[in-house]
Amino acid sequence: MAYAAFRSIGAYVPSKILTNAELAVMVDTSDEWITKRTGIKERRISAKNETTSDMGVKAAKKAIERSGVDVGEIDMIICATISPDYFCMPSTATIISNKLGLANVTAFDISAACTGFVYILSIAKAFIESGMKKNILIIGAEKLSAITDYTDRGTCILFGDGAGAAIISATDNKEEAIIDIHTGADGTFADLLMTPNGGSGSMHDSLDREAAGCFMQMKGNETFKVAVRTLTKDVIEILQENKIDSSDVKHFIPHQANLRIIKAVGDALKFKDDQVVLTVAKFGNTSGASIPMAINDIYEEGKLKYGELMLLDAFGGGLTWGSALVPFSPLK
Ligand code: COA
């Protein structure tokens, strides 16, 4: 049987920084309020003509370069995004495949909001274990600034842009294998986080995105409570089922939504500070890109080494959630 190994990581962050002070000029808020309630100090915003696929390609190139896998050996590309280049088609994954010069791969997007990266990791694992694919490029990429309402202080302080990518490859070595991935969803909470209009559920003639209600809306307070509950429960279950103690986890890498959520979950699970990876202060919430951007952060800081166990933990709109026990397994 083939196992799925997490071979490499890469990320891209746009150079433009949007600070809390700049947001305080745009809406009625303050650096103090944002820092206290979310832990976010700044977020990155892509250039006007920079698309989600542009960012995804830059992250992908780094992941490919670090993987030891030739670009031509990639047989599948999956992109997790809620801010695709085009609303319906073509998928961002196919645009990325073209920009990478790959003409004959399986390529598609999935929509699971901030849990997107854990979802695509689970899909890659399944395709590799089934023997159907050998080298899969997974990408979380978001231009959330395109769907953020910069007059709504309840959401615009949270979100940023960026991309992260990883290569997942087949291996015979069980020691290198992704151990387990849990994913779930509960549509009864669908209205907590949504872009209410613009889809087939509510067609609009208007091309004015603001008037058409194409921006994200969120019930922040309710989302917060569900997030803490879901993230904690999911990790307890995946650790118990795999008989792994939280002290065996080298890097706990939660979705970077809000420092208070991460702290509440980290404390409930008794993780020490040096186990918990934090990028929320500098990148804000980049939805499906947040976890691979965080993995890349510790990789580039030299903190992520061969064989170290990562525990990924995400939740997002839908609601969706997921967790994954993943040893870092670059080719030696
Ligand atoms: N600046 C200043 N005041 C703000 C504000 C802002 N940016 N946003 C909201 N407020 C105000 C509210 O209007 C409210 O005022 P009121 O008491 O006069 O009515 C007060 O702050 C408290 O609002 P509340 O929504 O209860 O704040 P909160 O502590 O829950 O923080 C969030 C708001 C959005 C930061 C927080 O709920 C959150 O992070 N939720 C989770 C969001 C999330 O993770 N989403 C992504 C899921 S993947």
Short mmCIF file of C-alpha atoms and ligand atoms in Angstrom, two decimals:
data_model
loop_
_atom_site.label_atom_id
_atom_site.label_comp_id
_atom_site.label_asym_id
_atom_site.label_seq_id
_atom_site.Cartn_x
_atom_site.Cartn_y
_atom_site.Cartn_z
CA MET A 1 0.00 0.00 0.00
CA ALA A 2 1.19 3.52 -0.77
CA TYR A 3 1.34 6.06 2.02
CA ALA A 4 1.06 9.84 1.66
CA ALA A 5 4.08 11.91 2.76
CA PHE A 6 4.06 15.67 3.35
CA ARG A 7 7.23 16.47 1.40
CA SER A 8 7.52 20.25 1.26
CA ILE A 9 5.99 23.62 2.00
CA GLY A 10 6.06 27.03 0.33
CA ALA A 11 4.22 30.32 0.73
CA TYR A 12 3.84 33.75 -0.74
CA VAL A 13 2.79 36.93 1.02
CA PRO A 14 2.07 40.18 -0.81
CA SER A 15 4.39 43.05 0.11
CA LYS A 16 1.68 45.63 0.89
CA ILE A 17 0.92 45.83 4.60
CA LEU A 18 -2.40 47.12 5.95
CA THR A 19 -1.95 48.14 9.58
CA ASN A 20 -4.53 48.53 12.33
CA ALA A 21 -3.82 52.26 12.34
CA GLU A 22 -4.69 52.46 8.63
CA LEU A 23 -7.95 50.56 9.25
CA ALA A 24 -8.82 52.99 12.05
CA VAL A 25 -8.93 55.71 9.40
CA MET A 26 -11.33 53.66 7.28
CA VAL A 27 -13.78 52.45 9.99
CA ASP A 28 -14.61 53.28 13.61
CA THR A 29 -12.02 51.10 15.35
CA SER A 30 -8.59 51.37 16.95
CA ASP A 31 -5.29 49.52 17.07
CA GLU A 32 -5.94 48.90 20.77
CA TRP A 33 -9.37 47.29 20.17
CA ILE A 34 -8.19 45.08 17.31
CA THR A 35 -5.06 43.97 19.17
CA LYS A 36 -6.98 43.18 22.36
CA ARG A 37 -9.86 41.30 20.70
CA THR A 38 -7.99 39.50 17.91
CA GLY A 39 -4.20 39.70 18.38
CA ILE A 40 -3.92 41.01 14.82
CA LYS A 41 -1.53 43.92 14.21
CA GLU A 42 -1.39 43.91 10.42
CA ARG A 43 -2.35 41.91 7.35
CA ARG A 44 -1.08 41.69 3.76
CA ILE A 45 -3.07 42.99 0.80
CA SER A 46 -2.34 41.88 -2.76
CA ALA A 47 -1.81 44.35 -5.58
CA LYS A 48 -4.91 45.33 -7.54
CA ASN A 49 -3.96 43.22 -10.57
CA GLU A 50 -2.57 40.33 -8.50
CA THR A 51 -4.95 37.36 -8.52
CA THR A 52 -5.42 34.39 -6.23
CA SER A 53 -3.79 32.15 -8.87
CA ASP A 54 -0.79 34.53 -9.13
CA MET A 55 -0.21 34.13 -5.41
CA GLY A 56 -0.89 30.38 -5.56
CA VAL A 57 1.69 29.93 -8.32
CA LYS A 58 4.38 31.75 -6.34
CA ALA A 59 3.73 29.56 -3.28
CA ALA A 60 3.58 26.44 -5.46
CA LYS A 61 6.94 27.15 -7.12
CA LYS A 62 8.62 27.30 -3.73
CA ALA A 63 6.96 24.07 -2.57
CA ILE A 64 7.93 22.29 -5.80
CA GLU A 65 11.53 23.54 -5.63
CA ARG A 66 11.87 22.29 -2.04
CA SER A 67 10.22 18.93 -2.68
CA GLY A 68 12.75 17.22 -4.93
CA VAL A 69 9.82 16.40 -7.22
CA ASP A 70 10.14 17.51 -10.84
CA VAL A 71 7.26 19.77 -11.89
CA GLY A 72 6.42 17.29 -14.67
CA GLU A 73 5.86 14.53 -12.09
CA ILE A 74 2.91 16.37 -10.55
CA ASP A 75 -0.27 14.53 -11.48
CA MET A 76 -2.89 16.49 -9.55
CA ILE A 77 -3.46 20.07 -8.36
CA ILE A 78 -6.07 20.96 -5.78
CA CYS A 79 -6.69 24.53 -4.71
CA ALA A 80 -8.62 25.52 -1.60
CA THR A 81 -10.06 28.99 -2.00
CA ILE A 82 -13.16 31.08 -1.33
CA SER A 83 -11.80 33.93 -3.46
CA PRO A 84 -11.14 32.24 -6.81
CA ASP A 85 -9.94 34.19 -9.84
CA TYR A 86 -13.32 33.60 -11.47
CA PHE A 87 -16.57 33.16 -9.69
CA CYS A 88 -17.74 29.97 -11.43
CA MET A 89 -15.15 28.81 -13.92
CA PRO A 90 -12.43 28.11 -14.79
CA SER A 91 -11.19 26.84 -11.46
CA THR A 92 -8.18 28.55 -9.91
CA ALA A 93 -6.38 25.18 -9.91
CA THR A 94 -6.61 24.93 -13.70
CA ILE A 95 -5.27 28.47 -14.08
CA ILE A 96 -2.40 27.56 -11.76
CA SER A 97 -1.72 24.39 -13.77
CA ASN A 98 -1.44 26.48 -16.93
CA LYS A 99 0.86 29.02 -15.28
CA LEU A 100 3.08 26.13 -14.13
CA GLY A 101 3.15 24.73 -17.68
CA LEU A 102 1.28 21.54 -16.77
CA ALA A 103 -1.09 20.62 -19.57
CA ASN A 104 -2.28 17.18 -18.46
CA VAL A 105 -3.08 17.01 -14.77
CA THR A 106 -6.24 16.59 -12.75
CA ALA A 107 -7.02 20.06 -11.37
CA PHE A 108 -9.91 21.38 -9.33
CA ASP A 109 -10.87 23.75 -6.50
CA ILE A 110 -12.68 22.97 -3.32
CA SER A 111 -14.68 25.32 -1.14
CA ALA A 112 -14.44 24.65 2.59
CA ALA A 113 -13.51 28.17 3.70
CA CYS A 114 -10.86 28.31 6.41
CA THR A 115 -10.79 24.50 6.70
CA GLY A 116 -9.89 24.27 3.01
CA PHE A 117 -6.26 23.23 3.47
CA VAL A 118 -7.14 20.33 5.80
CA TYR A 119 -9.82 19.22 3.33
CA ILE A 120 -7.44 19.21 0.35
CA LEU A 121 -4.81 17.43 2.42
CA SER A 122 -7.37 14.69 3.12
CA ILE A 123 -8.26 14.43 -0.59
CA ALA A 124 -4.57 14.21 -1.55
CA LYS A 125 -4.00 11.51 1.07
CA ALA A 126 -6.93 9.46 -0.24
CA PHE A 127 -5.87 9.72 -3.89
CA ILE A 128 -2.32 8.66 -3.04
CA GLU A 129 -3.32 5.79 -0.75
CA SER A 130 -5.69 4.50 -3.43
CA GLY A 131 -2.79 4.41 -5.89
CA MET A 132 -4.54 6.78 -8.31
CA LYS A 133 -2.00 9.62 -8.00
CA LYS A 134 1.66 9.92 -6.95
CA ASN A 135 2.60 13.60 -6.54
CA ILE A 136 -0.11 16.08 -5.63
CA LEU A 137 0.30 19.84 -5.37
CA ILE A 138 -2.10 21.29 -2.81
CA ILE A 139 -2.57 25.04 -2.53
CA GLY A 140 -4.49 27.31 -0.18
CA ALA A 141 -4.70 30.75 -1.78
CA GLU A 142 -6.87 33.73 -0.95
CA LYS A 143 -7.42 37.27 -2.12
CA LEU A 144 -9.89 37.97 0.68
CA SER A 145 -9.48 41.71 0.16
CA ALA A 146 -11.62 41.22 -2.97
CA ILE A 147 -14.60 39.98 -0.95
CA THR A 148 -14.12 42.08 2.18
CA ASP A 149 -16.38 45.01 2.96
CA TYR A 150 -14.05 47.78 4.13
CA THR A 151 -16.98 49.64 5.68
CA ASP A 152 -17.82 46.74 8.05
CA ARG A 153 -15.58 46.93 11.13
CA GLY A 154 -16.82 43.52 12.30
CA THR A 155 -15.06 41.74 9.41
CA CYS A 156 -12.53 44.00 7.65
CA ILE A 157 -10.15 44.02 10.62
CA LEU A 158 -9.73 40.25 10.42
CA PHE A 159 -8.88 39.26 6.87
CA GLY A 160 -5.79 39.36 4.65
CA ASP A 161 -4.33 37.89 1.46
CA GLY A 162 -1.68 35.24 0.78
CA ALA A 163 -1.01 31.70 -0.34
CA GLY A 164 0.62 28.49 0.86
CA ALA A 165 1.34 25.25 -0.96
CA ALA A 166 2.64 21.75 -0.27
CA ILE A 167 3.68 18.66 -2.20
CA ILE A 168 2.17 15.39 -1.02
CA SER A 169 3.86 12.31 -2.51
CA ALA A 170 3.53 8.55 -2.41
CA THR A 171 5.97 6.67 -0.18
CA ASP A 172 6.47 3.04 0.95
CA ASN A 173 7.80 4.23 4.29
CA LYS A 174 5.04 4.19 6.91
CA GLU A 175 7.16 6.31 9.26
CA GLU A 176 6.82 9.21 6.78
CA ALA A 177 3.09 8.84 6.32
CA ILE A 178 0.36 11.32 7.25
CA ILE A 179 -1.14 9.58 10.27
CA ASP A 180 -4.77 10.64 10.20
CA ILE A 181 -7.10 13.41 9.06
CA HIS A 182 -10.57 14.25 10.38
CA THR A 183 -12.96 16.48 8.46
CA GLY A 184 -16.53 17.50 9.18
CA ALA A 185 -19.26 20.01 8.42
CA ASP A 186 -22.55 21.20 9.88
CA GLY A 187 -24.74 23.26 7.57
CA THR A 188 -27.07 24.32 10.36
CA PHE A 189 -24.50 27.05 11.05
CA ALA A 190 -24.33 28.15 7.39
CA ASP A 191 -25.51 31.68 8.15
CA LEU A 192 -22.72 32.47 10.63
CA LEU A 193 -20.25 33.29 7.87
CA MET A 194 -21.39 33.86 4.35
CA THR A 195 -21.30 35.89 1.16
CA PRO A 196 -25.08 35.99 0.89
CA ASN A 197 -25.53 37.04 -2.71
CA GLY A 198 -24.22 36.59 -6.19
CA GLY A 199 -24.72 32.83 -6.40
CA SER A 200 -27.60 30.81 -7.85
CA GLY A 201 -29.37 31.15 -4.50
CA SER A 202 -29.91 34.86 -5.13
CA MET A 203 -29.16 36.06 -8.62
CA HIS A 204 -28.56 39.74 -9.11
CA ASP A 205 -28.37 41.75 -12.29
CA SER A 206 -26.19 44.39 -10.69
CA LEU A 207 -22.47 44.24 -11.31
CA ASP A 208 -21.91 46.47 -8.29
CA ARG A 209 -20.45 43.93 -5.86
CA GLU A 210 -21.29 46.01 -2.82
CA ALA A 211 -24.88 46.58 -3.89
CA ALA A 212 -25.18 42.93 -4.84
CA GLY A 213 -24.06 41.87 -1.36
CA CYS A 214 -21.09 39.84 -2.62
CA PHE A 215 -19.00 40.70 0.42
CA MET A 216 -18.47 38.43 3.39
CA GLN A 217 -20.77 38.81 6.35
CA MET A 218 -20.17 37.25 9.73
CA LYS A 219 -21.82 36.77 13.12
CA GLY A 220 -18.49 37.15 14.89
CA ASN A 221 -19.50 36.47 18.46
CA GLU A 222 -21.41 33.25 17.70
CA THR A 223 -18.66 32.12 15.34
CA PHE A 224 -16.13 32.64 18.12
CA LYS A 225 -17.92 30.29 20.52
CA VAL A 226 -18.53 27.56 17.95
CA ALA A 227 -14.90 27.84 16.84
CA VAL A 228 -13.43 27.25 20.29
CA ARG A 229 -15.79 24.31 20.92
CA THR A 230 -15.20 22.69 17.54
CA LEU A 231 -11.43 23.15 17.40
CA THR A 232 -10.97 21.70 20.87
CA LYS A 233 -13.28 18.70 20.39
CA ASP A 234 -11.70 17.80 17.08
CA VAL A 235 -8.17 17.72 18.45
CA ILE A 236 -9.16 15.67 21.49
CA GLU A 237 -10.77 13.10 19.20
CA ILE A 238 -7.94 12.77 16.69
CA LEU A 239 -5.31 12.47 19.46
CA GLN A 240 -7.33 9.89 21.38
CA GLU A 241 -8.15 7.79 18.32
CA ASN A 242 -4.49 7.64 17.34
CA LYS A 243 -3.26 7.16 20.93
CA ILE A 244 -1.02 10.20 20.67
CA ASP A 245 -0.36 12.46 23.63
CA SER A 246 -0.42 16.23 23.11
CA SER A 247 3.19 16.32 24.36
CA ASP A 248 4.20 14.23 21.30
CA VAL A 249 3.05 17.04 19.03
CA LYS A 250 6.00 19.26 18.13
CA HIS A 251 3.98 21.93 16.31
CA PHE A 252 0.30 22.69 16.96
CA ILE A 253 -0.73 24.70 13.90
CA PRO A 254 -4.28 26.05 14.26
CA HIS A 255 -6.12 28.14 11.69
CA GLN A 256 -5.03 31.70 12.39
CA ALA A 257 -8.39 33.39 12.97
CA ASN A 258 -8.02 35.15 16.27
CA LEU A 259 -5.39 34.99 19.03
CA ARG A 260 -8.04 34.63 21.72
CA ILE A 261 -9.54 31.59 19.96
CA ILE A 262 -6.09 30.00 19.56
CA LYS A 263 -5.22 30.69 23.21
CA ALA A 264 -8.52 29.27 24.47
CA VAL A 265 -8.04 26.11 22.41
CA GLY A 266 -4.33 25.81 23.27
CA ASP A 267 -5.08 26.16 27.00
CA ALA A 268 -7.95 23.65 26.88
CA LEU A 269 -5.64 21.15 25.21
CA LYS A 270 -2.74 22.00 27.56
CA PHE A 271 -0.31 22.87 24.79
CA LYS A 272 2.79 24.77 25.90
CA ASP A 273 3.45 28.14 24.25
CA ASP A 274 6.43 26.81 22.30
CA GLN A 275 4.22 24.15 20.68
CA VAL A 276 1.70 26.64 19.32
CA VAL A 277 2.47 28.29 15.97
CA LEU A 278 1.25 31.90 15.71
CA THR A 279 1.23 34.11 12.63
CA VAL A 280 -2.09 35.87 13.23
CA ALA A 281 -0.44 39.12 14.39
CA LYS A 282 1.30 39.69 11.06
CA PHE A 283 -0.99 38.02 8.51
CA GLY A 284 -4.49 38.15 10.07
CA ASN A 285 -6.95 35.52 8.87
CA THR A 286 -6.10 34.30 5.35
CA SER A 287 -8.74 31.52 5.36
CA GLY A 288 -7.57 28.47 3.35
CA ALA A 289 -4.05 29.89 3.10
CA SER A 290 -3.56 30.40 6.83
CA ILE A 291 -2.31 26.94 7.84
CA PRO A 292 0.20 26.42 4.99
CA MET A 293 1.45 30.02 5.48
CA ALA A 294 1.99 29.20 9.17
CA ILE A 295 3.79 25.93 8.34
CA ASN A 296 6.01 27.84 5.91
CA ASP A 297 6.76 30.39 8.59
CA ILE A 298 8.28 27.85 10.98
CA TYR A 299 10.00 26.10 8.06
CA GLU A 300 11.73 29.30 6.94
CA GLU A 301 12.68 30.06 10.55
CA GLY A 302 14.47 26.68 10.63
CA LYS A 303 12.08 25.35 13.28
CA LEU A 304 10.48 22.54 11.27
CA LYS A 305 12.66 19.44 10.90
CA TYR A 306 12.36 16.00 9.34
CA GLY A 307 10.09 13.67 11.30
CA GLU A 308 8.58 16.31 13.56
CA LEU A 309 4.86 15.85 14.19
CA MET A 310 2.51 18.66 13.18
CA LEU A 311 -1.09 18.83 14.39
CA LEU A 312 -3.23 20.96 12.07
CA ASP A 313 -6.59 22.23 13.36
CA ALA A 314 -9.06 24.33 11.40
CA PHE A 315 -12.63 25.58 11.29
CA GLY A 316 -14.42 27.90 8.92
CA GLY A 317 -17.54 28.94 7.08
CA GLY A 318 -20.05 26.23 6.35
CA LEU A 319 -19.40 25.47 9.16
CA THR A 320 -16.56 23.16 8.36
CA TRP A 321 -13.78 21.78 10.52
CA GLY A 322 -10.86 19.44 10.31
CA SER A 323 -7.67 18.28 11.99
CA ALA A 324 -4.66 16.35 10.78
CA LEU A 325 -1.68 14.53 12.31
CA VAL A 326 1.16 15.07 9.88
CA PRO A 327 4.84 14.24 10.23
CA PHE A 328 7.05 16.56 8.18
CA SER A 329 8.72 14.23 5.69
CA PRO A 330 10.97 16.01 3.20
CA LEU A 331 13.13 13.82 0.95
CA LYS A 332 16.48 13.43 2.69
N1 COA B 1 -13.67 48.04 16.55
C1 COA B 1 -14.29 48.54 17.62
N2 COA B 1 -15.43 48.03 18.10
C2 COA B 1 -15.94 46.96 17.46
C3 COA B 1 -15.33 46.39 16.32
C4 COA B 1 -14.15 46.99 15.87
N3 COA B 1 -13.47 46.51 14.81
N4 COA B 1 -16.07 45.34 15.91
C5 COA B 1 -17.10 45.24 16.76
N5 COA B 1 -17.04 46.24 17.69
C6 COA B 1 -17.94 46.51 18.79
C7 COA B 1 -19.35 45.97 18.55
O1 COA B 1 -20.10 46.87 17.79
C8 COA B 1 -19.85 45.83 19.95
O2 COA B 1 -20.24 47.09 20.42
P1 COA B 1 -21.51 47.23 21.41
O3 COA B 1 -21.14 46.48 22.66
O4 COA B 1 -21.62 48.71 21.59
O5 COA B 1 -22.68 46.62 20.68
C9 COA B 1 -18.61 45.43 20.77
O6 COA B 1 -17.48 45.82 19.95
C10 COA B 1 -18.52 43.94 21.04
O7 COA B 1 -18.84 43.24 19.84
P2 COA B 1 -18.64 41.69 19.72
O8 COA B 1 -19.03 41.27 18.34
O9 COA B 1 -19.30 41.00 20.87
O10 COA B 1 -17.04 41.60 19.90
P3 COA B 1 -16.15 40.34 20.09
O11 COA B 1 -15.38 40.44 21.33
O12 COA B 1 -16.91 39.08 19.82
O13 COA B 1 -15.08 40.54 18.91
C11 COA B 1 -14.65 39.58 16.77
C12 COA B 1 -15.48 40.57 17.57
C13 COA B 1 -15.14 39.60 15.33
C14 COA B 1 -13.19 40.04 16.82
C15 COA B 1 -14.78 38.19 17.40
O14 COA B 1 -16.13 37.88 17.60
C16 COA B 1 -14.18 37.10 16.56
O15 COA B 1 -12.98 37.10 16.31
N6 COA B 1 -15.00 36.12 16.19
C17 COA B 1 -14.55 34.99 15.42
C18 COA B 1 -14.37 35.42 14.02
C19 COA B 1 -13.66 34.40 13.22
O16 COA B 1 -12.75 33.77 13.67
N7 COA B 1 -14.08 34.32 11.97
C20 COA B 1 -13.44 33.52 11.02
C21 COA B 1 -13.86 32.13 11.14
S1 COA B 1 -12.82 31.16 10.15
#
